[in-house]
Structure formats: structure tokens, C-alpha cells
């Protein structure tokens, strides 16, 4: 128990310390499932805390994967709560989103159905987060496309990440490109600089005009990139 406490303390202080992680893994292998449950909860708390050093630790996320692979179905994992809190705490949380993609691939068909519905709503609440939308683009299904396109139009969306999800999805499902191009129109006169929409100075202070320009700009950029895929 003393060794476990020592390893747990090292994880908090030095998350990328491979020696500490190896020691911790060794101690875990000698525990009962009841004790493992406690440690999984501890790891979930670290991954969902507001400290970036812990929350964004690639080693902790890899450890969480390992524990899930070995013990899921035998002990309780609060995966959705952990990833939701982790992404809420830190913008563009790459390692958390990498775990999300891995986790989705572990699910059975019906579980995937429930997960992706929940994840789409989650992504819509984080419209500017590139990591969250990148994952969505990789797990999106064809019957979810209308939902995303409707969402983009309804706000209207003025940031690139939701459009990038459509682009990522289209790169693997080329047959949806004509659907998007038929639905959306590329606007003339939109100015870009290094892949970013540049709002003209004369409309910068007009919220409505600025919003519409950004929306049309990102939509036009997507259509250009979709054209390059064909």
C-alpha cells in the first residue's frame, strides 16, 4: 500500500516519468479488482482535473487505455464523464480526443449508435474546438451528415472546425461531395490569407455582416477544398 501511494504521488508530480508509470503498472497488476476500481477512479480524476499537466498527459491517457482494455466489463469506467470534463477543462485537448477515437472503435454497434449521438451534441456545444471536431469527422456516419450541415447553417457557424469535420468525412466518403456542393454555394469576393478568412475593415464592427461574411467564407473554403478532392 505504501508503494502504491508513492507511485500515485509521483504520477501527480511527474506525469511523463516512465519509471514511475512502470512501477505504478506493476503495483496495479498485483491488486484485487476492488483496489483496481479505486485506482481507475483516481486516474479518471487526474484526467478530468483542471491541471493541464495531468489533463493533457499522453502517458496517463495511454495508461487509461491499458486499464480499459484489461478490465472493462469487470469494473466500472466513467469514460463519458472523464472525456467530457477533460475537454471542458482544456481547449483542443489532443490526447483526450485521440483516446475518444480509440474508445469509439472499442464499442459494439449499438453502443456506437448511442455514443455518436451524444458526441455530436457535445461537439455542437464546443463549436470552436478543432480537436473535438477532428474526431467527429473521423467517426461521422452518412446518416449524421444532414444533422451537421443543418447545425452549420442554423447558427450560422463562423469558425472552421465544423467545416473541417465535413472535409475529413468527405475525404473518406467522396460520394457526399456532390450533396454538399449542391446544397451550398461558393461566394465570390471572399478574401483568404493562409487558409483564414479575412474580414474587410468596413464590416468589422457590424456583428451581423461580420457573422455572415465569416460563415460564407468558411463555407466557400470548404467547397474549394472539396473540389480539390474530386
Short mmCIF file of C-alpha atoms in Angstrom, two decimals:
data_model
loop_
_atom_site.label_atom_id
_atom_site.label_comp_id
_atom_site.label_asym_id
_atom_site.label_seq_id
_atom_site.Cartn_x
_atom_site.Cartn_y
_atom_site.Cartn_z
CA UNK A 1 0.00 0.00 0.00
CA UNK A 2 2.87 2.36 0.82
CA UNK A 3 4.43 1.66 -2.59
CA UNK A 4 1.08 2.37 -4.28
CA UNK A 5 0.79 5.71 -2.51
CA UNK A 6 4.32 6.61 -3.54
CA UNK A 7 3.67 5.79 -7.20
CA UNK A 8 0.36 7.70 -7.12
CA UNK A 9 2.17 10.74 -5.74
CA UNK A 10 4.79 10.54 -8.48
CA UNK A 11 2.07 10.41 -11.13
CA UNK A 12 0.64 13.68 -9.86
CA UNK A 13 4.03 15.42 -9.76
CA UNK A 14 5.72 13.91 -12.84
CA UNK A 15 3.12 12.57 -15.27
CA UNK A 16 5.61 11.68 -18.01
CA UNK A 17 8.02 9.83 -15.71
CA UNK A 18 8.25 6.42 -17.40
CA UNK A 19 9.85 4.80 -14.37
CA UNK A 20 7.00 5.94 -12.14
CA UNK A 21 4.44 4.73 -14.68
CA UNK A 22 6.09 1.34 -14.98
CA UNK A 23 6.24 0.99 -11.20
CA UNK A 24 2.60 2.00 -10.92
CA UNK A 25 1.56 -0.53 -13.60
CA UNK A 26 3.48 -3.26 -11.78
CA UNK A 27 1.77 -2.44 -8.49
CA UNK A 28 -1.64 -2.42 -10.23
CA UNK A 29 -1.04 -5.92 -11.60
CA UNK A 30 -0.81 -7.20 -8.04
CA UNK A 31 -4.04 -5.61 -6.79
CA UNK A 32 -7.51 -7.08 -6.39
CA UNK A 33 -10.26 -5.85 -8.71
CA UNK A 34 -11.75 -3.84 -5.84
CA UNK A 35 -8.48 -1.98 -5.46
CA UNK A 36 -8.14 -1.60 -9.24
CA UNK A 37 -11.57 0.07 -9.26
CA UNK A 38 -10.30 2.65 -6.78
CA UNK A 39 -7.21 3.31 -8.90
CA UNK A 40 -9.24 3.67 -12.11
CA UNK A 41 -11.33 6.29 -10.35
CA UNK A 42 -8.08 8.02 -9.29
CA UNK A 43 -6.80 8.06 -12.91
CA UNK A 44 -10.17 9.41 -14.11
CA UNK A 45 -9.95 12.22 -11.56
CA UNK A 46 -6.47 13.15 -12.81
CA UNK A 47 -7.56 13.13 -16.45
CA UNK A 48 -10.60 15.30 -15.76
CA UNK A 49 -8.96 17.81 -13.41
CA UNK A 50 -8.21 21.42 -14.34
CA UNK A 51 -4.43 20.98 -14.36
CA UNK A 52 -3.16 20.80 -17.95
CA UNK A 53 -0.06 18.83 -16.97
CA UNK A 54 -2.32 16.00 -15.83
CA UNK A 55 -5.31 16.53 -18.09
CA UNK A 56 -3.17 16.55 -21.26
CA UNK A 57 -0.71 13.83 -20.25
CA UNK A 58 -0.22 11.37 -23.12
CA UNK A 59 1.14 8.77 -20.67
CA UNK A 60 -1.92 8.97 -18.40
CA UNK A 61 -4.25 8.58 -21.37
CA UNK A 62 -2.24 5.56 -22.53
CA UNK A 63 -2.49 4.09 -19.03
CA UNK A 64 -6.25 4.66 -19.08
CA UNK A 65 -6.45 2.81 -22.41
CA UNK A 66 -4.48 -0.07 -20.97
CA UNK A 67 -6.72 -0.32 -17.90
CA UNK A 68 -9.87 -0.12 -20.01
CA UNK A 69 -8.62 -2.83 -22.37
CA UNK A 70 -7.81 -5.14 -19.48
CA UNK A 71 -10.68 -4.52 -17.07
CA UNK A 72 -13.70 -3.20 -18.99
CA UNK A 73 -16.70 -5.39 -18.27
CA UNK A 74 -15.24 -6.35 -14.91
CA UNK A 75 -15.10 -2.97 -13.18
CA UNK A 76 -16.81 0.37 -13.73
CA UNK A 77 -15.32 3.02 -16.03
CA UNK A 78 -16.83 6.51 -16.21
CA UNK A 79 -15.49 7.16 -19.69
CA UNK A 80 -18.04 9.71 -20.91
CA UNK A 81 -17.79 11.78 -17.74
CA UNK A 82 -13.99 11.70 -17.93
CA UNK A 83 -13.66 12.77 -21.56
CA UNK A 84 -16.39 15.39 -21.24
CA UNK A 85 -14.80 17.02 -18.21
CA UNK A 86 -11.34 16.75 -19.74
CA UNK A 87 -12.37 18.57 -22.93
CA UNK A 88 -14.40 21.09 -20.94
CA UNK A 89 -11.34 21.92 -18.85
CA UNK A 90 -8.88 22.37 -21.72
CA UNK A 91 -9.40 23.62 -25.26
CA UNK A 92 -8.02 21.48 -28.11
CA UNK A 93 -7.18 18.56 -25.84
CA UNK A 94 -5.43 16.39 -28.43
CA UNK A 95 -4.62 13.39 -26.22
CA UNK A 96 -8.13 13.20 -24.82
CA UNK A 97 -9.59 13.34 -28.33
CA UNK A 98 -7.14 10.70 -29.51
CA UNK A 99 -8.47 8.50 -26.71
CA UNK A 100 -12.06 9.25 -27.79
CA UNK A 101 -11.36 7.95 -31.28
CA UNK A 102 -9.73 4.81 -29.86
CA UNK A 103 -12.59 4.28 -27.40
CA UNK A 104 -15.22 4.59 -30.13
CA UNK A 105 -13.52 1.77 -32.04
CA UNK A 106 -13.80 -0.50 -28.99
CA UNK A 107 -17.60 -0.16 -28.83
CA UNK A 108 -20.17 -2.56 -30.19
CA UNK A 109 -22.53 -1.33 -32.94
CA UNK A 110 -25.41 -0.34 -30.64
CA UNK A 111 -23.02 1.35 -28.22
CA UNK A 112 -21.55 3.32 -31.11
CA UNK A 113 -25.01 4.49 -32.12
CA UNK A 114 -25.65 5.91 -28.65
CA UNK A 115 -22.14 7.34 -28.31
CA UNK A 116 -22.07 9.24 -31.59
CA UNK A 117 -25.46 10.86 -30.92
CA UNK A 118 -24.15 12.07 -27.58
CA UNK A 119 -20.83 13.13 -29.08
CA UNK A 120 -22.46 15.19 -31.85
CA UNK A 121 -24.35 17.20 -29.24
CA UNK A 122 -21.12 17.60 -27.30
CA UNK A 123 -19.27 18.86 -30.40
CA UNK A 124 -22.04 21.35 -31.11
CA UNK A 125 -21.50 22.81 -27.64
CA UNK A 126 -17.77 23.26 -28.48
CA UNK A 127 -18.08 24.80 -31.91
CA UNK A 128 -14.55 26.29 -31.94
CA UNK A 129 -12.63 23.27 -30.65
CA UNK A 130 -10.57 21.75 -33.51
CA UNK A 131 -9.66 18.53 -31.69
CA UNK A 132 -13.27 17.66 -30.85
CA UNK A 133 -14.44 18.26 -34.43
CA UNK A 134 -11.48 16.42 -35.95
CA UNK A 135 -12.56 13.30 -34.07
CA UNK A 136 -16.16 13.79 -35.17
CA UNK A 137 -15.02 13.93 -38.79
CA UNK A 138 -13.31 10.57 -38.32
CA UNK A 139 -16.28 8.79 -36.72
CA UNK A 140 -19.17 10.53 -38.50
CA UNK A 141 -21.65 8.35 -40.40
CA UNK A 142 -23.53 9.25 -43.59
CA UNK A 143 -26.87 9.42 -41.84
CA UNK A 144 -25.46 12.09 -39.49
CA UNK A 145 -24.33 14.42 -42.29
CA UNK A 146 -27.62 16.31 -42.58
CA UNK A 147 -27.57 16.97 -38.85
CA UNK A 148 -24.12 18.60 -39.12
CA UNK A 149 -24.97 20.63 -42.23
CA UNK A 150 -28.19 21.87 -40.60
CA UNK A 151 -26.27 22.84 -37.48
CA UNK A 152 -23.69 24.79 -39.50
CA UNK A 153 -26.45 26.76 -41.21
CA UNK A 154 -28.62 27.30 -38.16
CA UNK A 155 -26.20 29.32 -36.01
CA UNK A 156 -24.69 30.25 -38.50
CA UNK A 157 -21.27 28.72 -37.71
CA UNK A 158 -18.40 31.22 -38.03
CA UNK A 159 -15.41 29.01 -37.16
CA UNK A 160 -13.57 26.41 -39.23
CA UNK A 161 -13.71 23.24 -37.04
CA UNK A 162 -17.25 22.08 -38.01
CA UNK A 163 -16.39 22.59 -41.69
CA UNK A 164 -13.15 20.65 -41.16
CA UNK A 165 -15.19 17.72 -39.83
CA UNK A 166 -17.21 17.67 -43.07
CA UNK A 167 -13.96 17.83 -45.07
CA UNK A 168 -12.44 14.94 -43.10
CA UNK A 169 -15.59 12.87 -43.59
CA UNK A 170 -15.70 13.70 -47.32
CA UNK A 171 -12.09 12.59 -47.78
CA UNK A 172 -13.24 9.06 -46.90
CA UNK A 173 -16.71 9.28 -48.48
CA UNK A 174 -16.32 11.07 -51.79
CA UNK A 175 -19.94 10.45 -52.77
CA UNK A 176 -21.14 13.07 -50.28
CA UNK A 177 -19.21 15.86 -52.04
CA UNK A 178 -21.90 16.48 -54.73
CA UNK A 179 -24.52 16.60 -51.94
CA UNK A 180 -22.64 19.35 -50.10
CA UNK A 181 -21.84 21.28 -53.31
CA UNK A 182 -25.47 21.16 -54.38
CA UNK A 183 -26.63 22.43 -51.02
CA UNK A 184 -24.06 25.21 -50.52
CA UNK A 185 -22.86 27.92 -52.85
CA UNK A 186 -19.34 29.33 -53.05
CA UNK A 187 -19.38 33.09 -52.53
CA UNK A 188 -17.34 35.36 -54.76
CA UNK A 189 -15.05 38.02 -53.32
CA UNK A 190 -14.18 36.27 -50.07
CA UNK A 191 -10.61 37.11 -49.03
CA UNK A 192 -8.34 34.41 -47.54
CA UNK A 193 -4.86 34.62 -46.10
CA UNK A 194 -3.01 31.39 -45.29
CA UNK A 195 -6.28 29.48 -45.00
CA UNK A 196 -8.00 32.07 -42.82
CA UNK A 197 -10.99 34.20 -43.75
CA UNK A 198 -10.10 37.90 -43.64
CA UNK A 199 -13.00 40.17 -42.69
CA UNK A 200 -12.97 43.52 -44.55
CA UNK A 201 -12.36 46.51 -42.28
CA UNK A 202 -15.58 48.22 -43.36
CA UNK A 203 -17.74 45.48 -41.80
CA UNK A 204 -15.57 44.53 -38.79
CA UNK A 205 -17.79 46.42 -36.34
CA UNK A 206 -21.12 45.26 -37.80
CA UNK A 207 -21.89 42.00 -35.99
CA UNK A 208 -24.48 40.76 -38.48
CA UNK A 209 -22.40 41.48 -41.58
CA UNK A 210 -19.25 40.12 -39.95
CA UNK A 211 -21.02 36.91 -38.91
CA UNK A 212 -22.46 36.32 -42.37
CA UNK A 213 -19.13 37.06 -44.07
CA UNK A 214 -17.26 34.58 -41.85
CA UNK A 215 -19.94 31.95 -42.36
CA UNK A 216 -19.90 32.37 -46.14
CA UNK A 217 -16.10 32.49 -46.10
CA UNK A 218 -15.60 29.20 -44.27
CA UNK A 219 -18.30 27.59 -46.36
CA UNK A 220 -16.54 28.76 -49.52
CA UNK A 221 -13.18 27.47 -48.27
CA UNK A 222 -14.74 24.06 -47.62
CA UNK A 223 -16.20 23.97 -51.13
CA UNK A 224 -12.80 24.85 -52.61
CA UNK A 225 -11.12 22.07 -50.62
CA UNK A 226 -13.86 19.59 -51.57
CA UNK A 227 -13.23 20.48 -55.19
CA UNK A 228 -9.57 19.57 -54.74
CA UNK A 229 -10.59 16.11 -53.51
CA UNK A 230 -12.54 15.27 -56.66
#
